[in-house]
Amino acid sequence: MASQTPSFKAYHQEQIMLLPPSLDELVPQGHPVRVVNEVIDKIDLTVLLNAYASKGCSSYHPKMLLKLMVYGYVSNIYSSRKLEASCKENICFMWLTAMNFPDHNTINRFRGVRLKDALRSVFEEVVKLLAGEGLLSIDQIYTDGTKMEANANRYTFVWKKAIQTNKAKMKKQLEDIWNYAQSVATAEDDMPPPPDFTSIDTEKVQSTVDKLNEVLKPKKKDIDAKVRTKLRYINKNFPQNIAKYEKQEVILGERNSYSKTDNDATFMRMKEDHMLNGQLKAAYNVQISTSNQYIVNYTIHPNPTDTTTLSIHLAQHEASFGKSPSIITADAGYGSEENYTLMQEKKITAFVKYNMFDKEQNSNYNSKHSFSQDKLFYNKEKDCYICPMGQEMHYVGDSKRKTATGFEQTSRKYQAQNCSNCPLNGVCHKSKTNRVIEINVNLKKLKHQAYELLNSEQGVERRKQRCHDVEPVFGNIKQNHGFRRFMLRSTEKVQIEWGLLAIAQNLRKKEAVSKRQPLFLVKN
């Protein structure tokens, strides 16, 4: 029996088409690229168009480049060279750019220069469009932050403490050699009074070095060899070192560290470090507010703690949408007296935890901390607290301190009378003298208000929702889309990059909602 030949479909690479296919036919309906195209076509791009000069040679249309950038971030393509290649190889990019092929320099210049003053406006237009469709609320938000690694070498750090230590050593060496110069000086040398070395700067160091040279160089042969070596070292290094330290202190500002390869990045302890040992890396603190897993607002900060970021974050929300949110829900990282006061002044309903809130929900907390100051009875008539042994702790004065942001806190101090013979001494408190407690009356009142709100029916619901609203957004960007490290340097460019990520996140979510499917799974 003769074997049958297999049947194959026609395959002719050289076949010429009479009517070539349209790219639009090759892009499926409901594809994410169509969502990007539709949204960008709807929003107002006046600010972006104004970034271009009216004279000169023609440029690629900014709407096309914006669509290219946004769809690139939607598709996890962040490199300008890969975006250039995609315009020539990927049908979706070809359709989106109408067969334009911008090179990587054009793409990079558009992202870093043209979008500098325009991207925030583009982001706001997208948010307003989505809010108009009922997909998110600008008024009721969930806020959280994460640390994102900067594009900086982890070993190029500058520490404020190291600068202070080096300056202290310089002051000590200058004092020592000045004292030596005074001991060998003669009446003709006319030694001035010693400089004030409490603080040193370039001018003071240079004048001190010049005077030491004037006094000691003529006596070079009579000076001790170690002193000559030290004087040579001071002449060679101290003036340039102090100038370097002053420049570094200007860059540091209020921070404790920065990276030499990205001066705006601060060294922070990263949770998701791959070595699981909490390494310090140059990073930025990214703050976002979300609604229904859409990003409503974002800000970039150089400080690692969330506490000091809220005022700037709320100010940006007001600048973007003309008013503060009416409701904000956040974790204990934002629960400070300054933040509670700020939100109260802005008439924001704050479902914001304070640092001990979660522990107080544990039934074992009260038994383990029965001697803590918040468990002591307060006698309002006598204005005193009653210690665990029944002694009165009377008011002895106020203590005031300012936070890093300049906010002044006032606490009332109460002191026990006789702790030395108390049987609970060493258990009630660890002080060797009579126990002193400090009560911040205003913070105590604000915490009580927060406690009542958080444990209300609405508060419990919002606390549950926060875990499913804002936190998964970071997980989606970092884990699902592989963005764990910024590609650009400086706060200005990092804001552009995160703005593109925020727009991409919102459009991915919109596309997922349009298909009636979850954007990503949230594990209980």
Coordinates of C-alpha atoms in Angstrom, one line a residue:
M1 CA 0.0 0.0 0.0
A2 CA 1.5 3.4 -1.0
S3 CA 2.2 5.9 1.8
Q4 CA 0.2 9.1 1.7
T5 CA 2.0 12.5 1.5
P6 CA 1.3 14.8 4.6
S7 CA -0.9 17.8 3.8
F8 CA 0.5 21.3 4.6
K9 CA -0.9 24.8 4.4
A10 CA 0.7 27.0 1.7
Y11 CA 4.0 28.7 2.7
H12 CA 5.5 31.1 0.2
Q13 CA 7.7 33.8 1.8
E14 CA 8.2 35.6 -1.5
Q15 CA 4.4 35.8 -2.3
I16 CA 3.4 39.5 -3.0
M17 CA 0.1 40.7 -1.5
L18 CA -2.3 42.6 -3.7
L19 CA -3.9 44.3 -0.7
P20 CA -1.4 44.4 2.3
P21 CA -3.0 43.9 5.7
S22 CA -3.7 46.9 7.9
L23 CA -1.9 47.1 11.2
D24 CA -5.2 47.9 12.9
E25 CA -6.5 44.5 11.8
L26 CA -3.5 42.8 13.5
V27 CA -4.1 44.4 16.9
P28 CA -6.9 42.6 18.8
Q29 CA -9.9 44.5 20.2
G30 CA -9.6 45.2 23.9
H31 CA -5.7 44.9 23.8
P32 CA -3.9 47.1 26.4
V33 CA -2.4 49.2 23.6
R34 CA -5.9 50.3 22.5
V35 CA -6.6 51.4 26.1
V36 CA -3.4 53.5 26.1
N37 CA -4.3 55.0 22.7
E38 CA -7.9 55.8 23.8
V39 CA -7.0 57.4 27.1
I40 CA -4.1 59.5 25.7
D41 CA -6.4 60.7 22.9
K42 CA -9.0 61.9 25.4
I43 CA -6.9 63.9 27.8
D44 CA -5.7 67.5 27.5
L45 CA -2.0 67.7 26.5
T46 CA -1.6 71.5 26.3
V47 CA 1.1 71.6 28.9
L48 CA 3.1 69.0 27.0
L49 CA 2.7 70.7 23.7
N50 CA 3.9 74.0 25.2
A51 CA 7.2 72.3 26.1
Y52 CA 8.1 72.5 22.4
A53 CA 9.5 75.6 20.7
S54 CA 7.5 77.1 17.8
K55 CA 10.6 77.5 15.6
G56 CA 13.2 75.0 14.4
C57 CA 13.0 71.7 12.5
S58 CA 9.9 69.5 12.9
S59 CA 9.8 67.0 15.8
Y60 CA 8.1 63.7 16.4
H61 CA 4.6 64.4 17.7
P62 CA 4.6 64.5 21.5
K63 CA 1.3 62.6 21.7
M64 CA 2.9 59.7 19.7
L65 CA 6.0 59.7 22.0
L66 CA 3.8 59.8 25.1
K67 CA 1.8 56.9 23.9
L68 CA 5.1 55.0 23.2
M69 CA 6.5 55.7 26.7
V70 CA 3.3 54.8 28.5
Y71 CA 2.7 51.6 26.6
G72 CA 6.3 50.7 27.1
Y73 CA 5.9 51.0 30.9
V74 CA 2.6 49.0 30.6
S75 CA 4.5 46.3 28.8
N76 CA 7.5 46.2 31.2
I77 CA 9.8 47.8 28.6
Y78 CA 11.6 50.6 30.4
S79 CA 14.9 50.9 28.4
S80 CA 15.0 53.6 25.6
R81 CA 17.0 51.2 23.4
K82 CA 14.4 48.4 23.9
L83 CA 11.7 50.9 23.1
E84 CA 13.5 51.8 19.9
A85 CA 13.8 48.2 18.9
S86 CA 10.1 47.5 19.7
C87 CA 9.0 50.3 17.3
K88 CA 10.6 48.2 14.5
E89 CA 9.7 44.7 15.7
N90 CA 6.4 44.8 17.6
I91 CA 3.2 45.2 15.7
C92 CA 1.5 47.0 18.7
F93 CA 4.2 49.6 18.9
M94 CA 4.2 50.0 15.1
W95 CA 0.4 50.6 15.2
L96 CA 0.7 53.0 18.1
T97 CA 3.5 55.1 16.5
A98 CA 2.0 54.9 13.0
M99 CA 5.2 53.4 11.7
N100 CA 7.4 56.2 13.1
F101 CA 10.8 55.0 14.3
P102 CA 12.3 57.4 16.9
D103 CA 15.8 56.4 18.0
H104 CA 16.8 55.9 21.7
N105 CA 18.2 59.4 22.0
T106 CA 14.9 60.9 21.0
I107 CA 13.0 58.7 23.4
N108 CA 15.4 59.4 26.3
R109 CA 15.4 63.1 25.6
F110 CA 11.6 63.1 25.5
R111 CA 11.4 61.3 28.8
G112 CA 14.1 63.3 30.7
V113 CA 13.5 66.8 29.2
R114 CA 10.1 67.2 27.6
L115 CA 8.2 65.4 30.3
K116 CA 10.0 67.2 33.1
D117 CA 7.3 69.9 33.6
A118 CA 4.4 68.2 31.8
L119 CA 4.1 64.6 33.2
R120 CA 2.4 65.6 36.5
S121 CA -0.3 67.4 34.4
V122 CA -0.7 64.3 32.2
F123 CA -1.0 62.0 35.2
E124 CA -3.6 64.3 36.8
E125 CA -5.6 64.4 33.5
V126 CA -5.7 60.6 33.5
V127 CA -6.8 60.4 37.1
K128 CA -9.6 63.0 36.5
L129 CA -10.7 61.0 33.4
L130 CA -10.9 57.8 35.4
A131 CA -12.7 59.5 38.3
G132 CA -15.2 60.9 35.7
E133 CA -15.9 57.3 34.7
G134 CA -16.6 56.3 38.3
L135 CA -13.5 54.0 38.6
L136 CA -11.9 55.8 41.5
S137 CA -12.4 58.5 44.1
I138 CA -10.1 61.5 44.5
D139 CA -11.8 62.3 47.9
Q140 CA -11.3 59.0 49.8
I141 CA -7.8 57.6 49.6
Y142 CA -5.5 55.0 51.1
T143 CA -1.9 56.1 51.6
D144 CA 1.3 54.1 52.0
G145 CA 5.0 54.2 51.1
T146 CA 7.8 52.0 49.9
K147 CA 11.6 52.2 49.4
M148 CA 12.7 51.9 45.8
E149 CA 16.4 51.4 45.0
A150 CA 18.1 54.2 43.2
N151 CA 20.3 53.9 40.1
A152 CA 23.5 54.3 42.2
N153 CA 26.5 52.4 43.3
R154 CA 25.9 51.0 46.8
Y155 CA 29.5 51.6 47.8
T156 CA 29.7 55.3 46.9
F157 CA 28.2 56.6 50.1
V158 CA 28.8 59.8 52.1
W159 CA 27.8 59.8 55.8
K160 CA 27.1 62.9 57.8
K161 CA 28.5 61.2 60.9
A162 CA 31.8 60.4 59.1
I163 CA 32.1 64.1 58.1
Q164 CA 31.6 65.2 61.7
T165 CA 34.1 62.7 62.9
N166 CA 36.7 63.8 60.4
K167 CA 36.1 67.5 61.2
A168 CA 36.6 66.8 64.9
K169 CA 39.9 65.1 64.2
M170 CA 41.0 68.1 62.1
K171 CA 40.1 70.5 64.9
K172 CA 42.1 68.4 67.4
Q173 CA 45.2 68.3 65.2
L174 CA 45.0 72.1 64.5
E175 CA 44.6 72.7 68.3
D176 CA 47.6 70.5 69.1
I177 CA 49.9 72.1 66.5
W178 CA 48.8 75.6 67.4
N179 CA 49.6 74.9 71.0
Y180 CA 53.0 73.7 69.9
A181 CA 53.6 76.8 67.8
Q182 CA 52.8 79.0 70.8
S183 CA 55.3 77.0 72.9
V184 CA 58.2 77.6 70.4
A185 CA 57.2 81.1 69.3
T186 CA 59.4 84.1 70.4
A187 CA 58.3 87.6 71.1
E188 CA 59.1 88.6 67.5
D189 CA 56.6 86.1 66.1
D190 CA 53.6 88.1 67.3
M191 CA 51.3 85.1 67.8
P192 CA 47.7 86.1 67.8
P193 CA 45.2 84.6 70.3
P194 CA 44.3 81.0 69.4
P195 CA 41.4 80.7 66.9
D196 CA 38.0 79.4 68.1
F197 CA 37.9 75.8 67.0
T198 CA 34.3 75.2 68.1
S199 CA 33.4 75.2 64.4
I200 CA 35.7 75.2 61.5
D201 CA 35.3 76.3 57.9
T202 CA 37.5 76.8 54.8
E203 CA 38.5 80.4 55.7
K204 CA 39.4 79.6 59.3
V205 CA 41.4 76.5 58.3
Q206 CA 43.3 78.4 55.6
S207 CA 44.1 81.3 57.9
T208 CA 45.3 78.9 60.6
V209 CA 47.5 77.0 58.2
D210 CA 49.0 80.2 56.9
K211 CA 49.8 81.5 60.4
L212 CA 51.4 78.1 61.4
N213 CA 53.6 78.2 58.3
E214 CA 54.6 81.7 59.1
V215 CA 55.7 80.8 62.6
L216 CA 57.1 77.3 62.2
K217 CA 58.8 77.3 58.8
P218 CA 61.7 79.6 59.8
K219 CA 62.3 77.2 62.7
K220 CA 62.2 74.1 60.5
K221 CA 65.5 72.7 61.7
D222 CA 64.6 73.1 65.4
I223 CA 61.1 71.6 65.1
D224 CA 60.4 68.0 66.2
A225 CA 60.3 65.6 63.2
K226 CA 56.8 64.4 64.0
V227 CA 55.5 68.0 64.1
R228 CA 57.1 68.7 60.7
T229 CA 55.4 65.6 59.3
K230 CA 52.1 66.7 60.7
L231 CA 52.5 70.2 59.4
R232 CA 53.2 68.9 55.9
Y233 CA 50.1 66.8 56.0
I234 CA 48.0 69.7 57.2
N235 CA 49.4 72.0 54.5
K236 CA 48.7 69.4 51.8
N237 CA 45.3 68.1 52.9
F238 CA 43.4 70.2 55.3
P239 CA 42.3 73.2 53.1
Q240 CA 41.0 70.9 50.3
N241 CA 39.4 68.5 52.7
I242 CA 37.4 71.1 54.6
A243 CA 36.3 72.5 51.3
K244 CA 35.1 69.0 50.2
Y245 CA 33.3 68.5 53.5
E246 CA 31.5 71.8 53.2
K247 CA 30.2 70.9 49.7
Q248 CA 29.1 67.5 51.0
E249 CA 27.2 69.1 53.9
V250 CA 25.4 71.3 51.5
I251 CA 24.3 68.2 49.4
L252 CA 23.3 66.4 52.6
G253 CA 21.1 69.1 54.0
E254 CA 19.0 67.4 56.7
R255 CA 19.8 63.9 55.6
N256 CA 22.3 61.5 57.2
S257 CA 23.7 60.1 53.9
Y258 CA 23.8 60.4 50.1
S259 CA 25.3 58.6 47.2
K260 CA 28.1 60.1 45.1
T261 CA 26.5 58.6 41.9
D262 CA 23.1 60.0 42.6
N263 CA 23.3 62.9 45.1
D264 CA 19.5 63.0 45.7
A265 CA 19.4 59.3 46.8
T266 CA 19.7 58.5 50.5
F267 CA 20.9 55.2 52.0
M268 CA 18.0 53.3 53.4
R269 CA 17.5 49.8 54.8
M270 CA 15.6 47.7 52.2
K271 CA 13.1 45.1 53.2
E272 CA 13.2 43.1 50.0
D273 CA 17.0 42.8 49.9
H274 CA 17.9 39.6 48.1
M275 CA 20.5 38.6 50.8
L276 CA 17.8 39.0 53.5
N277 CA 20.2 40.8 55.8
G278 CA 18.7 44.3 55.6
Q279 CA 21.5 46.0 53.6
L280 CA 21.7 49.7 53.3
K281 CA 21.2 50.8 49.7
A282 CA 20.8 54.2 48.0
A283 CA 17.1 54.6 47.5
Y284 CA 14.0 56.9 47.4
N285 CA 10.9 56.8 49.6
V286 CA 8.0 56.6 47.2
Q287 CA 4.6 57.7 48.7
I288 CA 1.3 56.9 46.9
S289 CA -2.4 57.4 47.6
T290 CA -4.8 54.9 45.9
S291 CA -8.4 54.4 45.4
N292 CA -9.7 51.0 44.2
Q293 CA -6.1 50.1 43.3
Y294 CA -5.7 53.2 41.1
I295 CA -2.9 55.6 42.0
V296 CA -4.4 59.0 42.7
N297 CA -1.3 60.8 43.9
Y298 CA 2.4 60.2 44.3
T299 CA 5.4 62.0 45.7
I300 CA 9.1 61.1 46.0
H301 CA 11.1 61.8 49.2
P302 CA 14.7 61.5 50.3
N303 CA 14.0 60.6 53.9
P304 CA 13.4 57.0 54.9
T305 CA 10.6 57.5 57.4
D306 CA 7.0 57.9 56.4
T307 CA 6.1 60.2 59.3
T308 CA 7.6 63.4 57.8
T309 CA 6.3 62.8 54.3
L310 CA 2.5 63.3 54.8
S311 CA 2.4 67.1 54.8
I312 CA 4.2 67.3 51.4
H313 CA 2.1 64.5 50.1
L314 CA -1.2 66.2 51.1
A315 CA 0.1 69.5 49.7
Q316 CA 0.7 67.8 46.3
H317 CA -2.9 66.4 46.4
E318 CA -4.2 69.9 47.0
A319 CA -2.1 71.3 44.2
S320 CA -3.3 68.6 41.8
F321 CA -7.0 68.6 42.5
G322 CA -7.7 71.9 44.3
K323 CA -8.7 70.5 47.7
S324 CA -7.6 68.0 50.4
P325 CA -9.2 64.5 50.5
S326 CA -12.1 64.2 52.9
I327 CA -11.0 60.7 54.2
I328 CA -7.5 59.2 54.4
T329 CA -6.6 55.7 55.7
A330 CA -3.0 54.9 56.6
D331 CA -0.9 52.7 58.8
A332 CA 1.0 53.5 62.0
G333 CA 4.0 55.0 60.1
Y334 CA 1.9 58.3 59.8
G335 CA 0.5 58.4 63.3
S336 CA 2.3 61.4 64.8
E337 CA 1.1 64.4 66.7
E338 CA 2.1 66.7 63.9
N339 CA 0.2 64.6 61.3
Y340 CA -2.9 64.3 63.4
T341 CA -2.9 68.0 64.0
L342 CA -2.4 68.7 60.3
M343 CA -5.3 66.5 59.2
Q344 CA -7.5 68.0 61.9
E345 CA -6.7 71.5 60.6
K346 CA -7.6 70.4 57.1
K347 CA -10.8 68.8 58.3
I348 CA -9.7 65.3 57.0
T349 CA -11.3 62.3 58.6
A350 CA -8.2 60.3 59.5
F351 CA -8.3 56.6 59.9
V352 CA -4.6 56.6 60.8
K353 CA -3.1 54.2 63.3
Y354 CA -0.6 55.3 65.9
N355 CA 2.5 53.2 66.8
M356 CA 1.0 51.0 69.6
F357 CA -2.5 50.6 68.2
D358 CA -2.1 47.0 66.9
K359 CA -0.5 45.9 70.1
E360 CA -3.3 47.4 72.2
Q361 CA -5.7 45.1 70.3
N362 CA -4.0 42.1 71.8
S363 CA -5.7 40.9 75.0
N364 CA -2.3 40.0 76.5
Y365 CA -0.9 43.5 76.1
N366 CA -2.6 45.0 79.3
S367 CA -1.3 42.2 81.5
K368 CA 2.3 42.4 80.2
H369 CA 2.5 46.2 80.5
S370 CA 0.5 46.9 83.6
F371 CA 3.1 49.4 84.9
S372 CA 3.3 51.5 81.7
Q373 CA 2.3 55.2 82.1
D374 CA -0.8 54.9 80.0
K375 CA -2.2 52.4 82.6
L376 CA -1.7 54.8 85.6
F377 CA -4.8 56.5 87.1
Y378 CA -5.1 60.2 86.7
N379 CA -6.7 62.4 89.4
K380 CA -8.1 65.4 87.5
E381 CA -8.9 67.4 90.7
K382 CA -5.4 67.2 92.1
D383 CA -3.6 67.0 88.7
C384 CA -1.6 64.0 89.7
Y385 CA -1.1 60.4 88.7
I386 CA -1.3 57.5 91.0
C387 CA 1.6 55.0 90.9
P388 CA 1.1 51.2 91.2
M389 CA 1.7 51.4 94.9
G390 CA -0.8 54.2 95.4
Q391 CA 1.6 57.1 95.7
E392 CA 0.7 60.5 94.1
M393 CA 3.0 61.6 91.2
H394 CA 2.8 65.4 91.1
Y395 CA 3.4 67.8 88.3
V396 CA 6.9 69.2 88.3
G397 CA 7.1 71.1 85.0
D398 CA 7.0 71.0 81.2
S399 CA 9.4 69.6 78.7
K400 CA 9.5 70.9 75.1
R401 CA 11.2 69.6 72.0
K402 CA 11.1 70.2 68.3
T403 CA 10.9 67.4 65.7
A404 CA 13.1 67.3 62.6
T405 CA 10.4 69.3 60.7
G406 CA 10.3 72.0 63.3
F407 CA 7.0 71.0 65.0
E408 CA 7.1 71.7 68.7
Q409 CA 5.8 69.1 71.2
T410 CA 5.0 69.9 74.8
S411 CA 4.8 67.2 77.6
R412 CA 3.9 67.6 81.3
K413 CA 6.3 65.9 83.7
Y414 CA 5.0 64.1 86.9
Q415 CA 7.4 62.7 89.5
A416 CA 6.9 60.1 92.2
Q417 CA 7.9 60.9 95.8
N418 CA 9.6 57.9 97.3
C419 CA 10.7 55.0 95.0
S420 CA 13.8 54.0 97.0
N421 CA 11.9 51.9 99.6
C422 CA 9.2 50.7 97.2
P423 CA 8.8 46.9 96.9
L424 CA 8.1 47.4 93.1
N425 CA 11.3 49.3 92.5
G426 CA 13.1 47.8 89.5
V427 CA 9.8 46.3 88.2
C428 CA 7.7 49.4 87.9
H429 CA 10.6 51.4 86.3
K430 CA 14.3 51.1 85.7
S431 CA 15.4 54.5 86.9
K432 CA 17.7 54.7 89.9
T433 CA 15.9 57.8 91.2
N434 CA 12.2 58.6 91.7
R435 CA 10.1 57.7 88.7
V436 CA 9.3 60.5 86.2
I437 CA 6.7 60.2 83.5
E438 CA 6.1 62.6 80.6
I439 CA 2.5 63.0 79.3
N440 CA 1.9 64.7 76.0
V441 CA -1.7 65.8 76.7
N442 CA -2.5 66.9 73.1
L443 CA -1.1 63.6 71.6
K444 CA -3.0 61.6 74.2
K445 CA -6.2 63.3 73.1
L446 CA -5.5 62.8 69.4
K447 CA -4.7 59.1 69.9
H448 CA -8.0 58.6 71.8
Q449 CA -9.9 60.2 68.9
A450 CA -7.9 57.9 66.4
Y451 CA -8.7 54.9 68.6
E452 CA -12.4 55.6 68.5
L453 CA -12.4 56.2 64.8
L454 CA -10.4 53.1 64.0
N455 CA -12.6 50.8 66.1
S456 CA -15.8 52.2 64.6
E457 CA -17.7 50.1 62.1
Q458 CA -16.4 52.3 59.2
G459 CA -12.9 52.3 60.7
V460 CA -12.7 48.5 60.9
E461 CA -13.9 48.3 57.2
R462 CA -11.4 50.8 56.0
R463 CA -8.5 49.1 57.9
K464 CA -9.4 45.9 56.2
Q465 CA -9.7 47.6 52.8
R466 CA -6.3 49.3 53.1
C467 CA -4.5 46.0 52.9
H468 CA -6.3 45.2 49.6
D469 CA -6.1 48.7 48.1
V470 CA -2.7 50.4 48.4
E471 CA -0.3 47.6 49.4
P472 CA -1.0 45.3 46.3
V473 CA -0.2 48.2 44.0
F474 CA 3.4 48.2 45.2
G475 CA 3.5 44.4 44.9
N476 CA 2.1 44.5 41.4
I477 CA 4.7 47.0 40.2
K478 CA 7.7 45.4 41.9
Q479 CA 6.9 41.7 41.7
N480 CA 4.5 41.2 38.7
H481 CA 6.1 43.9 36.5
G482 CA 9.7 43.6 37.7
F483 CA 10.4 47.2 38.5
R484 CA 12.6 47.2 41.6
R485 CA 15.2 49.8 40.7
F486 CA 15.0 53.2 39.1
M487 CA 16.8 53.6 35.8
L488 CA 17.2 57.4 36.0
R489 CA 19.1 59.6 38.4
S490 CA 18.1 62.7 40.5
T491 CA 14.7 63.4 42.2
E492 CA 13.5 65.3 39.1
K493 CA 14.0 62.4 36.7
V494 CA 12.9 59.7 39.3
Q495 CA 9.6 61.6 39.6
I496 CA 9.1 61.3 35.8
E497 CA 9.9 57.6 35.9
W498 CA 7.4 56.9 38.8
G499 CA 4.8 59.1 37.1
L500 CA 5.0 56.9 34.0
L501 CA 4.7 53.8 36.2
A502 CA 1.7 55.3 37.9
I503 CA 0.0 56.1 34.6
A504 CA 0.8 52.5 33.4
Q505 CA -0.6 51.0 36.6
N506 CA -3.9 53.0 36.2
L507 CA -4.3 52.0 32.5
R508 CA -3.5 48.3 33.3
K509 CA -6.2 48.4 36.0
K510 CA -8.7 50.1 33.6
E511 CA -8.0 47.4 31.0
A512 CA -8.4 44.6 33.5
V513 CA -11.7 46.1 34.8
S514 CA -13.0 46.4 31.2
K515 CA -12.4 42.7 30.8
R516 CA -14.1 42.0 34.2
Q517 CA -11.1 40.2 35.5
P518 CA -8.8 40.9 38.5
L519 CA -5.6 42.7 37.8
F520 CA -3.7 40.5 40.2
L521 CA -4.7 38.1 42.9
V522 CA -4.6 39.2 46.6
K523 CA -3.8 36.4 49.0
N524 CA -5.8 36.3 52.2

